[in-house]
mmCIF file of C-alpha atoms in Angstrom:
data_model
loop_
_atom_site.group_PDB
_atom_site.id
_atom_site.type_symbol
_atom_site.label_atom_id
_atom_site.label_comp_id
_atom_site.label_asym_id
_atom_site.label_seq_id
_atom_site.Cartn_x
_atom_site.Cartn_y
_atom_site.Cartn_z
ATOM 1 C CA UNK A 601 46.693 -11.166 -130.737
ATOM 2 C CA UNK A 602 50.058 -12.945 -130.911
ATOM 3 C CA UNK A 603 53.134 -11.300 -129.473
ATOM 4 C CA UNK A 604 55.658 -9.809 -131.857
ATOM 5 C CA UNK A 605 58.773 -11.946 -132.246
ATOM 6 C CA UNK A 606 62.100 -10.700 -130.924
ATOM 7 C CA UNK A 607 65.370 -12.602 -130.437
ATOM 8 C CA UNK A 608 65.795 -13.571 -126.772
ATOM 9 C CA UNK A 609 69.241 -12.059 -126.545
ATOM 10 C CA UNK A 610 71.772 -9.846 -128.278
ATOM 11 C CA UNK A 611 75.191 -8.647 -127.280
ATOM 12 C CA UNK A 612 78.063 -6.422 -128.250
ATOM 13 C CA UNK A 613 81.224 -4.915 -126.898
ATOM 14 C CA UNK A 614 81.415 -1.295 -125.759
ATOM 15 C CA UNK A 615 81.509 0.991 -128.759
ATOM 16 C CA UNK A 616 80.014 -1.576 -131.110
ATOM 17 C CA UNK A 617 76.492 -1.629 -132.529
ATOM 18 C CA UNK A 618 73.698 -4.068 -131.879
ATOM 19 C CA UNK A 619 70.462 -4.429 -133.822
ATOM 20 C CA UNK A 620 67.301 -6.026 -132.470
ATOM 21 C CA UNK A 621 64.544 -7.220 -134.764
ATOM 22 C CA UNK A 622 60.813 -7.236 -134.105
ATOM 23 C CA UNK A 623 58.742 -9.328 -136.480
ATOM 24 C CA UNK A 624 55.001 -9.094 -136.765
ATOM 25 C CA UNK A 625 52.453 -9.282 -139.522
ATOM 26 C CA UNK A 626 50.755 -7.020 -142.027
ATOM 27 C CA UNK A 627 48.057 -6.491 -139.381
ATOM 28 C CA UNK A 628 50.405 -4.816 -136.951
ATOM 29 C CA UNK A 629 54.023 -3.888 -137.696
ATOM 30 C CA UNK A 630 53.587 -3.975 -141.440
ATOM 31 C CA UNK A 631 50.293 -2.162 -141.463
ATOM 32 C CA UNK A 632 51.041 0.906 -139.374
ATOM 33 C CA UNK A 633 53.897 3.250 -138.644
ATOM 34 C CA UNK A 634 53.217 2.932 -134.937
ATOM 35 C CA UNK A 635 56.094 0.844 -133.674
ATOM 36 C CA UNK A 636 57.631 1.774 -130.352
ATOM 37 C CA UNK A 637 60.662 0.514 -128.459
ATOM 38 C CA UNK A 638 61.118 0.436 -124.687
ATOM 39 C CA UNK A 639 64.177 -0.076 -122.522
ATOM 40 C CA UNK A 640 63.752 -1.700 -119.130
ATOM 41 C CA UNK A 641 66.391 -2.044 -116.461
ATOM 42 C CA UNK A 642 65.857 -4.613 -113.682
ATOM 43 C CA UNK A 643 63.266 -3.527 -111.164
ATOM 44 C CA UNK A 644 62.405 -0.387 -113.113
ATOM 45 C CA UNK A 645 59.501 0.723 -115.245
ATOM 46 C CA UNK A 646 60.026 0.639 -119.006
ATOM 47 C CA UNK A 647 61.290 3.774 -120.737
ATOM 48 C CA UNK A 648 60.214 4.883 -124.192
ATOM 49 C CA UNK A 649 63.201 4.998 -126.553
ATOM 50 C CA UNK A 650 61.603 5.137 -130.021
ATOM 51 C CA UNK A 651 58.068 5.853 -131.211
ATOM 52 C CA UNK A 652 56.389 5.941 -134.606
ATOM 53 C CA UNK A 653 59.108 3.622 -135.964
ATOM 54 C CA UNK A 654 62.012 6.057 -135.872
ATOM 55 C CA UNK A 655 61.281 9.090 -133.699
ATOM 56 C CA UNK A 656 63.218 9.677 -130.497
ATOM 57 C CA UNK A 657 61.647 11.315 -127.456
ATOM 58 C CA UNK A 658 63.456 14.243 -125.982
ATOM 59 C CA UNK A 659 66.419 13.117 -123.909
ATOM 60 C CA UNK A 660 67.020 9.810 -125.668
ATOM 61 C CA UNK A 661 70.542 9.684 -127.123
ATOM 62 C CA UNK A 662 70.846 9.621 -130.900
ATOM 63 C CA UNK A 663 72.761 6.357 -130.507
ATOM 64 C CA UNK A 664 69.303 4.777 -130.532
ATOM 65 C CA UNK A 665 67.615 4.537 -133.912
ATOM 66 C CA UNK A 666 64.628 2.701 -135.325
ATOM 67 C CA UNK A 667 63.558 1.509 -138.745
ATOM 68 C CA UNK A 668 61.048 -0.758 -140.441
ATOM 69 C CA UNK A 669 60.925 -2.909 -143.527
ATOM 70 C CA UNK A 670 57.777 -4.800 -144.318
ATOM 71 C CA UNK A 671 56.589 -6.682 -141.259
ATOM 72 C CA UNK A 672 59.860 -6.309 -139.358
ATOM 73 C CA UNK A 673 60.974 -3.351 -137.297
ATOM 74 C CA UNK A 674 64.476 -2.894 -135.933
ATOM 75 C CA UNK A 675 66.172 -1.032 -133.117
ATOM 76 C CA UNK A 676 69.859 -0.232 -133.485
ATOM 77 C CA UNK A 677 72.004 0.857 -130.588
ATOM 78 C CA UNK A 678 75.262 2.349 -131.807
ATOM 79 C CA UNK A 679 78.313 3.017 -129.689
ATOM 80 C CA UNK A 680 77.194 0.594 -127.008
ATOM 81 C CA UNK A 681 77.682 1.726 -123.451
ATOM 82 C CA UNK A 682 77.488 -0.224 -120.222
ATOM 83 C CA UNK A 683 74.230 1.468 -119.274
ATOM 84 C CA UNK A 684 72.584 0.153 -122.440
ATOM 85 C CA UNK A 685 72.527 -3.316 -120.917
ATOM 86 C CA UNK A 686 68.828 -3.909 -120.360
ATOM 87 C CA UNK A 687 65.738 -5.614 -121.713
ATOM 88 C CA UNK A 688 64.212 -4.102 -124.830
ATOM 89 C CA UNK A 689 60.622 -4.509 -125.963
ATOM 90 C CA UNK A 690 58.967 -3.473 -129.181
ATOM 91 C CA UNK A 691 55.286 -2.754 -129.484
ATOM 92 C CA UNK A 692 52.927 -2.042 -132.330
ATOM 93 C CA UNK A 693 49.479 -0.714 -132.945
ATOM 94 C CA UNK A 694 47.283 -3.359 -134.520
ATOM 95 C CA UNK A 695 44.354 -1.390 -135.855
ATOM 96 C CA UNK A 696 40.769 -2.266 -135.256
ATOM 97 C CA UNK A 697 41.358 -5.624 -133.647
ATOM 98 C CA UNK A 698 39.506 -6.455 -130.481
ATOM 99 C CA UNK A 699 42.582 -5.342 -128.592
ATOM 100 C CA UNK A 700 44.678 -3.265 -130.965
ATOM 101 C CA UNK A 701 47.992 -3.255 -129.132
ATOM 102 C CA UNK A 702 50.723 -5.879 -129.015
ATOM 103 C CA UNK A 703 54.138 -6.142 -127.367
ATOM 104 C CA UNK A 704 57.170 -8.024 -128.513
ATOM 105 C CA UNK A 705 58.619 -10.943 -126.600
ATOM 106 C CA UNK A 706 61.580 -8.934 -125.380
ATOM 107 C CA UNK A 707 65.348 -9.015 -125.971
ATOM 108 C CA UNK A 708 68.049 -9.005 -123.335
ATOM 109 C CA UNK A 709 70.965 -6.867 -124.501
ATOM 110 C CA UNK A 710 74.292 -7.646 -122.874
ATOM 111 C CA UNK A 711 77.296 -5.364 -123.098
ATOM 112 C CA UNK A 712 80.307 -7.645 -123.091
ATOM 113 C CA UNK B 1444 56.255 17.186 -113.688
ATOM 114 C CA UNK B 1445 54.200 14.272 -114.951
ATOM 115 C CA UNK B 1446 53.609 11.613 -112.311
ATOM 116 C CA UNK B 1447 51.672 8.368 -112.281
ATOM 117 C CA UNK B 1448 51.386 6.634 -108.920
ATOM 118 C CA UNK B 1449 49.791 3.209 -108.652
ATOM 119 C CA UNK B 1450 48.327 1.775 -105.478
ATOM 120 C CA UNK B 1451 46.106 -1.069 -104.359
ATOM 121 C CA UNK B 1452 48.330 -4.040 -105.017
ATOM 122 C CA UNK B 1453 48.820 -6.776 -102.478
ATOM 123 C CA UNK B 1454 48.176 -10.400 -101.622
ATOM 124 C CA UNK B 1455 44.864 -11.900 -102.656
ATOM 125 C CA UNK B 1456 43.565 -15.456 -102.711
ATOM 126 C CA UNK B 1457 42.670 -17.192 -105.967
ATOM 127 C CA UNK B 1458 39.169 -16.193 -106.942
ATOM 128 C CA UNK B 1459 39.410 -12.956 -105.025
ATOM 129 C CA UNK B 1460 39.143 -9.336 -106.109
ATOM 130 C CA UNK B 1461 41.329 -6.261 -105.971
ATOM 131 C CA UNK B 1462 41.076 -2.691 -107.227
ATOM 132 C CA UNK B 1463 44.125 -0.870 -108.464
ATOM 133 C CA UNK B 1464 44.310 2.904 -108.685
ATOM 134 C CA UNK B 1465 46.626 5.184 -110.613
ATOM 135 C CA UNK B 1466 46.781 8.810 -109.499
ATOM 136 C CA UNK B 1467 47.918 11.158 -112.240
ATOM 137 C CA UNK B 1468 49.373 14.635 -111.889
ATOM 138 C CA UNK B 1469 51.325 17.182 -113.886
ATOM 139 C CA UNK B 1470 49.279 16.967 -117.082
ATOM 140 C CA UNK B 1471 45.707 17.260 -118.343
ATOM 141 C CA UNK B 1472 44.573 13.746 -117.472
ATOM 142 C CA UNK B 1473 41.310 14.019 -119.389
ATOM 143 C CA UNK B 1474 43.169 14.528 -122.668
ATOM 144 C CA UNK B 1475 44.926 11.164 -122.761
ATOM 145 C CA UNK B 1476 44.042 7.532 -123.205
ATOM 146 C CA UNK B 1477 45.420 5.439 -120.390
ATOM 147 C CA UNK B 1478 46.483 1.829 -120.237
ATOM 148 C CA UNK B 1479 47.318 -0.902 -117.778
ATOM 149 C CA UNK B 1480 50.284 -3.107 -118.593
ATOM 150 C CA UNK B 1481 51.515 -5.992 -116.458
ATOM 151 C CA UNK B 1482 54.675 -8.004 -116.084
ATOM 152 C CA UNK B 1483 54.732 -11.389 -114.413
ATOM 153 C CA UNK B 1484 57.888 -12.213 -112.463
ATOM 154 C CA UNK B 1485 60.739 -12.816 -114.893
ATOM 155 C CA UNK B 1486 58.450 -12.416 -117.902
ATOM 156 C CA UNK B 1487 57.782 -9.848 -120.590
ATOM 157 C CA UNK B 1488 55.356 -6.968 -120.826
ATOM 158 C CA UNK B 1489 51.693 -7.715 -121.455
ATOM 159 C CA UNK B 1490 48.933 -5.297 -122.336
ATOM 160 C CA UNK B 1491 45.994 -5.667 -119.974
ATOM 161 C CA UNK B 1492 43.462 -2.952 -120.689
ATOM 162 C CA UNK B 1493 43.036 0.463 -122.230
ATOM 163 C CA UNK B 1494 40.538 3.302 -121.900
ATOM 164 C CA UNK B 1495 39.976 6.344 -124.082
ATOM 165 C CA UNK B 1496 40.404 9.860 -122.768
ATOM 166 C CA UNK B 1497 36.710 10.343 -122.007
ATOM 167 C CA UNK B 1498 36.162 6.766 -120.861
ATOM 168 C CA UNK B 1499 33.835 6.016 -123.726
ATOM 169 C CA UNK B 1500 35.923 3.222 -125.208
ATOM 170 C CA UNK B 1501 37.594 0.377 -123.392
ATOM 171 C CA UNK B 1502 39.708 -2.565 -124.509
ATOM 172 C CA UNK B 1503 40.708 -5.751 -122.758
ATOM 173 C CA UNK B 1504 43.205 -8.460 -123.483
ATOM 174 C CA UNK B 1505 41.557 -11.825 -123.989
ATOM 175 C CA UNK B 1506 43.297 -13.107 -120.868
ATOM 176 C CA UNK B 1507 41.355 -10.711 -118.615
ATOM 177 C CA UNK B 1508 38.151 -10.066 -120.534
ATOM 178 C CA UNK B 1509 35.092 -10.581 -118.397
ATOM 179 C CA UNK B 1510 37.125 -10.511 -115.186
ATOM 180 C CA UNK B 1511 38.726 -7.054 -115.183
ATOM 181 C CA UNK B 1512 37.110 -3.644 -115.601
ATOM 182 C CA UNK B 1513 38.977 -0.468 -116.442
ATOM 183 C CA UNK B 1514 37.538 2.927 -115.564
ATOM 184 C CA UNK B 1515 38.616 6.473 -114.924
ATOM 185 C CA UNK B 1516 37.459 9.508 -112.995
ATOM 186 C CA UNK B 1517 38.670 12.573 -114.847
ATOM 187 C CA UNK B 1518 37.491 14.830 -112.017
ATOM 188 C CA UNK B 1519 39.873 13.007 -109.685
ATOM 189 C CA UNK B 1520 42.652 12.431 -112.243
ATOM 190 C CA UNK B 1521 42.564 8.760 -111.397
ATOM 191 C CA UNK B 1522 42.604 5.544 -113.405
ATOM 192 C CA UNK B 1523 41.260 2.295 -111.982
ATOM 193 C CA UNK B 1524 41.457 -1.412 -112.666
ATOM 194 C CA UNK B 1525 38.906 -3.585 -110.921
ATOM 195 C CA UNK B 1526 40.179 -7.154 -110.970
ATOM 196 C CA UNK B 1527 37.987 -10.138 -110.173
ATOM 197 C CA UNK B 1528 38.171 -13.948 -110.263
ATOM 198 C CA UNK B 1529 41.905 -13.611 -109.852
ATOM 199 C CA UNK B 1530 44.109 -16.488 -110.910
ATOM 200 C CA UNK B 1531 47.695 -17.430 -110.214
ATOM 201 C CA UNK B 1532 48.609 -16.290 -113.713
ATOM 202 C CA UNK B 1533 47.398 -12.761 -112.904
ATOM 203 C CA UNK B 1534 50.256 -12.353 -110.449
ATOM 204 C CA UNK B 1535 52.415 -9.539 -111.782
ATOM 205 C CA UNK B 1536 53.579 -5.996 -111.390
ATOM 206 C CA UNK B 1537 50.848 -3.790 -112.813
ATOM 207 C CA UNK B 1538 51.841 -0.505 -114.438
ATOM 208 C CA UNK B 1539 49.632 2.332 -115.537
ATOM 209 C CA UNK B 1540 50.910 4.252 -118.531
ATOM 210 C CA UNK B 1541 49.971 7.327 -120.535
ATOM 211 C CA UNK B 1542 49.268 6.763 -124.213
ATOM 212 C CA UNK B 1543 50.545 10.010 -125.653
ATOM 213 C CA UNK B 1544 49.645 9.565 -129.319
ATOM 214 C CA UNK B 1545 46.683 7.186 -129.242
ATOM 215 C CA UNK B 1546 48.634 4.316 -130.731
ATOM 216 C CA UNK B 1547 49.701 2.568 -127.557
ATOM 217 C CA UNK B 1548 53.000 4.439 -127.213
ATOM 218 C CA UNK B 1549 53.676 5.272 -123.585
ATOM 219 C CA UNK B 1550 55.764 8.255 -122.665
ATOM 220 C CA UNK B 1551 55.121 8.036 -118.940
ATOM 221 C CA UNK B 1552 54.791 5.011 -116.689
ATOM 222 C CA UNK B 1553 54.031 4.565 -113.026
ATOM 223 C CA UNK B 1554 56.388 2.723 -110.727
ATOM 224 C CA UNK B 1555 54.160 -0.336 -110.694
ATOM 225 C CA UNK B 1556 52.214 -2.155 -108.007
ATOM 226 C CA UNK B 1557 52.648 -5.846 -107.256
ATOM 227 C CA UNK B 1558 49.658 -8.161 -107.235
ATOM 228 C CA UNK B 1559 50.286 -11.541 -105.623
ATOM 229 C CA UNK B 1560 47.686 -14.267 -106.061
ATOM 230 C CA UNK B 1561 48.218 -17.082 -103.621
ATOM 231 C CA UNK B 1562 46.398 -19.088 -101.003
#
C-alpha cells in the first residue's frame, strides 16, 4: 500500500488560513469516507484532529476543518495560532486490502 | 481516564527479538480494535499491525509480515507486539493506539516506546 501524498511543508502568518492536501486513490481516500487527520508536536504522540473526513473530536477547535473531493482530502486550519505549528498526517481506510490502512507522508506547518 | 502505556522497548542487536506491551485502562479494552504504529527517527508515521477486538483478525504491513506477531489478552487489558529478526530499519518509536471506529482512526495513543536496533 503506497503512502498518501502530502506536501512536505505549508506555512502561514498568525490569523491566516492554511490548507493541506492529501492525495490517494479510488482504493483509499476516494473510496471511503474514512479520512483522518493527526497533529503531532515534536516528541509527542499524534493527536486526532479530524475523523470521517470532516468530524471533529470533542475538544478540537472549530478552526480545524476537513473536506474531500474525489481522491484528495484536505485539512484547513483557519485563524492560525502559534501552537498550530506541528506536523500533520492524514490517514485513510483502504478497504479489504491485505493491510487496509495507510498514512500520508506528513506536512510540516510553520506559523511565520 | 483512558490510558495506554507501552513498555518493552530497548536496545537489541540486528536479528534479535523483543516483545512490546501496551497496558490499557479506563475503557472496555475488549470492545476495540488496537493497532501498533511506528515512527523512525525524523520520519513519518507507519502502520505496523492491527488486531480486531476479539483477536480473531490480524493485519500486518508488508515490511513486518512474517517477522512480527500481534496479540492481545483481553483478560489482562494488554496488547502485545512480538518482534523478531529485527533490522536496522525497524528502529523507531512504537505507539499503540485505540481504533475507535474500526476504520483506523485513533482517538487515544500511548506515549510510545523506543526500539533501537544496533550492534
